[in-house]
PDB file of C-alpha atoms in Angstrom:
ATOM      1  CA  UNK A   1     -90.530 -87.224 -10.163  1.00 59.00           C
ATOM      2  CA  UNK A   2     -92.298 -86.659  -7.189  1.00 69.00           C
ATOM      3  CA  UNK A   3     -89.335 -86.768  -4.754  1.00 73.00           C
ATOM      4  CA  UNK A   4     -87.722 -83.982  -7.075  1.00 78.00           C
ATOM      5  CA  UNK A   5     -90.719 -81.000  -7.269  1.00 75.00           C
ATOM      6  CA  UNK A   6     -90.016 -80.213  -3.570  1.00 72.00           C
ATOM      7  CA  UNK A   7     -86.051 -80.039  -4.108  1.00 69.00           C
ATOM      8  CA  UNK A   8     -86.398 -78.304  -7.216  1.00 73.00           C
ATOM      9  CA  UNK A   9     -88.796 -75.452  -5.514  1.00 76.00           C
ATOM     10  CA  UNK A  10     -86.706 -75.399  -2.672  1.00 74.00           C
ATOM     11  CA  UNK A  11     -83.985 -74.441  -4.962  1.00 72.00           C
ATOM     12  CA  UNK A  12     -85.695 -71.713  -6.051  1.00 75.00           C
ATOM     13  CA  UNK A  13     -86.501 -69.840  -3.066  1.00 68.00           C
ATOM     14  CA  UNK A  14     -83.187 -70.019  -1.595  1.00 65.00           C
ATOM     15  CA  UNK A  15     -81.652 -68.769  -4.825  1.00 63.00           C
ATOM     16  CA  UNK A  16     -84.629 -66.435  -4.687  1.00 64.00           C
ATOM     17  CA  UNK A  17     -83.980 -65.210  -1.400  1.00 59.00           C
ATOM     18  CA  UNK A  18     -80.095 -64.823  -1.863  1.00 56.00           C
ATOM     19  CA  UNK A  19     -80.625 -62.956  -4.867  1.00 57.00           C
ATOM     20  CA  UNK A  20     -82.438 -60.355  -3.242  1.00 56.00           C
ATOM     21  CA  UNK A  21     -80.277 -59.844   0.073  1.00 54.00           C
ATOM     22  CA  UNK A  22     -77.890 -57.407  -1.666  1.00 54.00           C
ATOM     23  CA  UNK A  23     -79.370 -53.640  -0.920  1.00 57.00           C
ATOM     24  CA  UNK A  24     -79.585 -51.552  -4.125  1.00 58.00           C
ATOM     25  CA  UNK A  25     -76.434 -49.330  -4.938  1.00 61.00           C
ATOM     26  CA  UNK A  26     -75.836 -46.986  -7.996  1.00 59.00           C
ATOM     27  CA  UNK A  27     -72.711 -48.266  -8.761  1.00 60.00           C
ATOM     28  CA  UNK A  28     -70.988 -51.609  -8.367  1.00 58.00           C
ATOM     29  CA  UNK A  29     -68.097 -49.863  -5.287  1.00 58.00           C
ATOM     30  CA  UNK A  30     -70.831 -48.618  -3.500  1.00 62.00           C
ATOM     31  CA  UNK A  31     -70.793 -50.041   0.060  1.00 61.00           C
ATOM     32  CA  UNK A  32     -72.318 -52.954   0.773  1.00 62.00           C
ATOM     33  CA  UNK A  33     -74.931 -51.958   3.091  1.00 61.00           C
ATOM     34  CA  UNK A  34     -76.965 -48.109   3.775  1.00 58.00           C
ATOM     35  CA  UNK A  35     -75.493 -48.317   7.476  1.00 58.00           C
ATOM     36  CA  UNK A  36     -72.332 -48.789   6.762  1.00 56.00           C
ATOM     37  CA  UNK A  37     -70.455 -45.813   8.588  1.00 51.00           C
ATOM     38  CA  UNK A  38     -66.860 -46.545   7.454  1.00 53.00           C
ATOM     39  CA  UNK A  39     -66.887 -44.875   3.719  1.00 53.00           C
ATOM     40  CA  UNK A  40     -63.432 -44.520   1.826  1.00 59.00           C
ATOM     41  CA  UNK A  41     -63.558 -42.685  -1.134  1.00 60.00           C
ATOM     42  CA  UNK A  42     -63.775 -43.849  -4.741  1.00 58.00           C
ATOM     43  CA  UNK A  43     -60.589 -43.813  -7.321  1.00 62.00           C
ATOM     44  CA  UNK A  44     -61.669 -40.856  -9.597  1.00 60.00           C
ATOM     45  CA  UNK A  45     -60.915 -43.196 -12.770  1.00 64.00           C
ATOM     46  CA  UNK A  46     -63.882 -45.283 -11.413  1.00 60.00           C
ATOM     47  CA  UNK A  47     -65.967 -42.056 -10.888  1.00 57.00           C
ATOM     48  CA  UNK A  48     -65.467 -41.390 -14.430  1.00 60.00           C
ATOM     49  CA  UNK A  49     -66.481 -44.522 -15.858  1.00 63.00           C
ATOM     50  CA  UNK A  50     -69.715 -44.799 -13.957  1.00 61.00           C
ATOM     51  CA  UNK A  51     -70.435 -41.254 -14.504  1.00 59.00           C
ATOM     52  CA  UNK A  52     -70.258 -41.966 -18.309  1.00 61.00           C
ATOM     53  CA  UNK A  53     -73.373 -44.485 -18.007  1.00 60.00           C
ATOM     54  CA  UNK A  54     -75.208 -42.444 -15.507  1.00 60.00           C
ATOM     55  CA  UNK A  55     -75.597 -39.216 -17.403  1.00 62.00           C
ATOM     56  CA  UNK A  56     -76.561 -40.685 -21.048  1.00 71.00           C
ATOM     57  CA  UNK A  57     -79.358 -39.300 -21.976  1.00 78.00           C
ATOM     58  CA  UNK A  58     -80.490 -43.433 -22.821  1.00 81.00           C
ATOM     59  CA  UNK A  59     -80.114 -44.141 -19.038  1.00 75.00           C
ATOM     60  CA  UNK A  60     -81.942 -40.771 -17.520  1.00 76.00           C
ATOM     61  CA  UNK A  61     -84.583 -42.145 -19.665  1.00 80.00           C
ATOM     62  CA  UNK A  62     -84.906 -44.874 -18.911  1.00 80.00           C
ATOM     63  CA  UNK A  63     -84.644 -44.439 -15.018  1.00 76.00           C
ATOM     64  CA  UNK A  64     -87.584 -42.057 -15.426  1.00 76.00           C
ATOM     65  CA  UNK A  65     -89.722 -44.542 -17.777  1.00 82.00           C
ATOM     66  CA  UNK A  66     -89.522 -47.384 -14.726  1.00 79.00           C
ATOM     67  CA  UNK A  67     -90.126 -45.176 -12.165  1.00 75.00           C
ATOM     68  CA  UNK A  68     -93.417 -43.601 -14.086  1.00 78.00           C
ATOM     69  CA  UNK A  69     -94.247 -47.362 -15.177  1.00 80.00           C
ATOM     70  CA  UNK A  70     -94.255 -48.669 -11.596  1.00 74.00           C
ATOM     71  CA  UNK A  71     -96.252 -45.614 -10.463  1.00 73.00           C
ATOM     72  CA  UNK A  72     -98.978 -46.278 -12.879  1.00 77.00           C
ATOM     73  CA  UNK A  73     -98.577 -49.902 -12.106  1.00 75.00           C
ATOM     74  CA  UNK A  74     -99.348 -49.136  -8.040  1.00 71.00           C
ATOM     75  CA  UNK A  75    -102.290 -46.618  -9.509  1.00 70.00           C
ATOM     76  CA  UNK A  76    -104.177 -49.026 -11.318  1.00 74.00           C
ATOM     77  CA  UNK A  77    -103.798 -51.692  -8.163  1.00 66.00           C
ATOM     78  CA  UNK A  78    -105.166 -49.074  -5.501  1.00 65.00           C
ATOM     79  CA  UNK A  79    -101.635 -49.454  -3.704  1.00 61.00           C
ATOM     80  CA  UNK A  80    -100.009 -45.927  -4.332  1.00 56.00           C
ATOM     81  CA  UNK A  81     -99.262 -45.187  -1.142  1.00 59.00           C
ATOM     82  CA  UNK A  82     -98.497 -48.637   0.053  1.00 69.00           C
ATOM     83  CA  UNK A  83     -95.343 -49.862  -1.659  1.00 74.00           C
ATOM     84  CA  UNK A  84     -93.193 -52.998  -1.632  1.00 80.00           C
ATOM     85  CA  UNK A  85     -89.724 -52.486   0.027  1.00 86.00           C
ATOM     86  CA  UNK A  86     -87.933 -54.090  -3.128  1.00 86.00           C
ATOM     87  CA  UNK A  87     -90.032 -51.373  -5.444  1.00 82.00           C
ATOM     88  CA  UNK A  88     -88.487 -48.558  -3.323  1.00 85.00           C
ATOM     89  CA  UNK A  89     -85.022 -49.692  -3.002  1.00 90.00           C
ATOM     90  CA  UNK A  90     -85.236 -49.211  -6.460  1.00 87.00           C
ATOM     91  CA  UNK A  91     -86.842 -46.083  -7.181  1.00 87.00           C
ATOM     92  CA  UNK A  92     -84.867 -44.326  -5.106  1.00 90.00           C
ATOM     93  CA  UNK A  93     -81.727 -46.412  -6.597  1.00 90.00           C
ATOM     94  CA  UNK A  94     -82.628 -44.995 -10.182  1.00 86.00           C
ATOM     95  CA  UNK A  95     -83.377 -41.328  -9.255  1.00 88.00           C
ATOM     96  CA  UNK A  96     -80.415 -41.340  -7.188  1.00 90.00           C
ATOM     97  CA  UNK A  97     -78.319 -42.651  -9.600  1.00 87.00           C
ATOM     98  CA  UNK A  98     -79.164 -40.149 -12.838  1.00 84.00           C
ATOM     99  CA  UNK A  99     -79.221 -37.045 -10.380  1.00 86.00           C
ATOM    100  CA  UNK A 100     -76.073 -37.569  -8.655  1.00 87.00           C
ATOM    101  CA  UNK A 101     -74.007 -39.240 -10.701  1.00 82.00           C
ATOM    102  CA  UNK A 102     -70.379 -39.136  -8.846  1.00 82.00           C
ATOM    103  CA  UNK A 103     -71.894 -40.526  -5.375  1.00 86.00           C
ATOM    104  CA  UNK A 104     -71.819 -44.179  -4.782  1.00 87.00           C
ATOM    105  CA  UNK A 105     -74.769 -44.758  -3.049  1.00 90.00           C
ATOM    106  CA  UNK A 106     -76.388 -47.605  -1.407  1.00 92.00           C
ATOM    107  CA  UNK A 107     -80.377 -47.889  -1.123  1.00 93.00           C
ATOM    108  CA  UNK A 108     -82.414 -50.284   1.714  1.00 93.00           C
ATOM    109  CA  UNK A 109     -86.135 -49.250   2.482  1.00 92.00           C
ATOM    110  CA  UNK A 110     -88.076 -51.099   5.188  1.00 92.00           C
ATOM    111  CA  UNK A 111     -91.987 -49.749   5.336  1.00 90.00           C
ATOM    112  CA  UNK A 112     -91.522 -46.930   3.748  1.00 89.00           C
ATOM    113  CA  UNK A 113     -88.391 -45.847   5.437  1.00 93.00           C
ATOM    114  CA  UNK A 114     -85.468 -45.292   2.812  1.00 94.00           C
ATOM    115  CA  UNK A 115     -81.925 -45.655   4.422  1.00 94.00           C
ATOM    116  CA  UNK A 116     -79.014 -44.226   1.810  1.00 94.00           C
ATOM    117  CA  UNK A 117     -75.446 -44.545   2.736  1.00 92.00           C
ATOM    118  CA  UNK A 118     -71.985 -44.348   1.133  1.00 91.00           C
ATOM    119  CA  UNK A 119     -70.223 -41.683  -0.485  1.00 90.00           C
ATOM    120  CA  UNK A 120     -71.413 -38.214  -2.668  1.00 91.00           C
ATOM    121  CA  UNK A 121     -68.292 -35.732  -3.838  1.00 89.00           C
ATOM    122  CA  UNK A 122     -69.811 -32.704  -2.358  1.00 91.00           C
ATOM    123  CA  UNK A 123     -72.243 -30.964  -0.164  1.00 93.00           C
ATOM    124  CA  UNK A 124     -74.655 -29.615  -2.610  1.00 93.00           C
ATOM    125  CA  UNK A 125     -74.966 -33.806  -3.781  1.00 92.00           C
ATOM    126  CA  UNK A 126     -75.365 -34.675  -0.384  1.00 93.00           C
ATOM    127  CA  UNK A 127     -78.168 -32.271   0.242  1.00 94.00           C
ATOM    128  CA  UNK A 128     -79.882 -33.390  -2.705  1.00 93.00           C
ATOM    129  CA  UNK A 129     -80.553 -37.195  -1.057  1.00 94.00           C
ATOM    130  CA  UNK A 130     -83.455 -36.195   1.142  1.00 95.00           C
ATOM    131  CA  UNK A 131     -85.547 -34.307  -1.238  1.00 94.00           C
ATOM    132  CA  UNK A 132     -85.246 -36.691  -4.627  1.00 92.00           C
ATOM    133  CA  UNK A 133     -85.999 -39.820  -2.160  1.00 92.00           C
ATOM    134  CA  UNK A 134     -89.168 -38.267  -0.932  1.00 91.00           C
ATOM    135  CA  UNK A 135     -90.228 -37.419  -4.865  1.00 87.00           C
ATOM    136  CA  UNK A 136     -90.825 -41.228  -4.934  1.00 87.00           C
ATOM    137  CA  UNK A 137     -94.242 -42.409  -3.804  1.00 83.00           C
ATOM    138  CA  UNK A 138     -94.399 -44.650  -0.603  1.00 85.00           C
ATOM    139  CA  UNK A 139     -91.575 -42.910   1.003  1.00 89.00           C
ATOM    140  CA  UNK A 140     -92.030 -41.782   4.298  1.00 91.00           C
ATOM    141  CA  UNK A 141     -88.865 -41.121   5.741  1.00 94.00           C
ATOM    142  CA  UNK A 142     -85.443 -41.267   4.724  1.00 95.00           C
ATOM    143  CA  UNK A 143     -82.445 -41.578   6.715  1.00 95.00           C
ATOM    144  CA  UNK A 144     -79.180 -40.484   5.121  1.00 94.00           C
ATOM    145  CA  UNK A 145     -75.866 -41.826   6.279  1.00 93.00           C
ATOM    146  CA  UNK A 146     -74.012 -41.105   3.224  1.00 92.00           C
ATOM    147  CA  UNK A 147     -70.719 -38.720   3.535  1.00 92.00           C
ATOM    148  CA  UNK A 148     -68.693 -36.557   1.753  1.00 91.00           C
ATOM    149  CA  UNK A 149     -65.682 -38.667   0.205  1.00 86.00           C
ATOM    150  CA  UNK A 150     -64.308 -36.699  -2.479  1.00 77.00           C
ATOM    151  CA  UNK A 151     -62.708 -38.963  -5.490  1.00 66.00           C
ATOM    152  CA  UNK A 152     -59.120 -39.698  -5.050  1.00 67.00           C
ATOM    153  CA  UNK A 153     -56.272 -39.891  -7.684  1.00 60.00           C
ATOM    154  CA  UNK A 154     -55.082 -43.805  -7.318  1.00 57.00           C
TER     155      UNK A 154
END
């Protein structure tokens, strides 16, 4: 028994640590990382389906009711202006996703500094990045590399 505790917990972390790798994206053909500057744009029958979940009024909720719950959370623990990189990734994730919901948008955040890349269908979405990433506390910066891709008939 004693030979297996340390293989077991060492099991753990690495699937612990694999697990969490994987930046944050709002939908599951986002690109795979924030800095990724190649960006092709998404078939317009995949825009639609993700759309669908994105703007039900059950997810908008929801997104709101983490983001207000992990807020409170970092209130009552004195840390509401210090936050953890994985609590950012997604924040910003969630408000992204239920306020633009054609982009498909990736989310990394190191020290407070957001990074969001991949693909939005217009300007106006585009523009919209900066500002809803800074609503979330803990963010300092944010750095978007995101383009305009509109969806394409496949």
């Amino acid at each position: 028994m004693n030979k297996i505790t340390p293989f077991l917990i060492g099991g753990i972390l690495l699937f612990g640590a694999v697990a969490c790798s994987e930046g944050a994206k709002t939908s599951a053909d986002a690109p795979n990382s924030a800095t990724q500057t190649t960006a092709s744009p998404p078939a317009a029958e995949t825009v639609q389906k993700t759309q669908g979940d994105a703007t039900s009024d059950v997810r908008k909720a929801q997104a709101n009711s983490d983001i207000r719950a992990r807020e409170q959370r970092n209130n009552v623990t004195g840390g509401d202006a210090i936050r953890a990189d994985g609590d950012l990734k997604s924040e910003v994730r969630s408000k992204l996703e239920v306020n633009i919901t054609k982009g498909q948008l990736t989310v990394d955040a190191k020290d407070g500094a957001v990074t969001v890349g991949g693909t939005v269908p217009n300007q106006q979405d585009l523009a919209k990045i900066e500002p809803l990433a800074k609503q979330i506390k803990g963010v300092k910066t944010v750095n978007v590399t995101a383009v305009v891709a509109p969806a394409t008939a496949k």
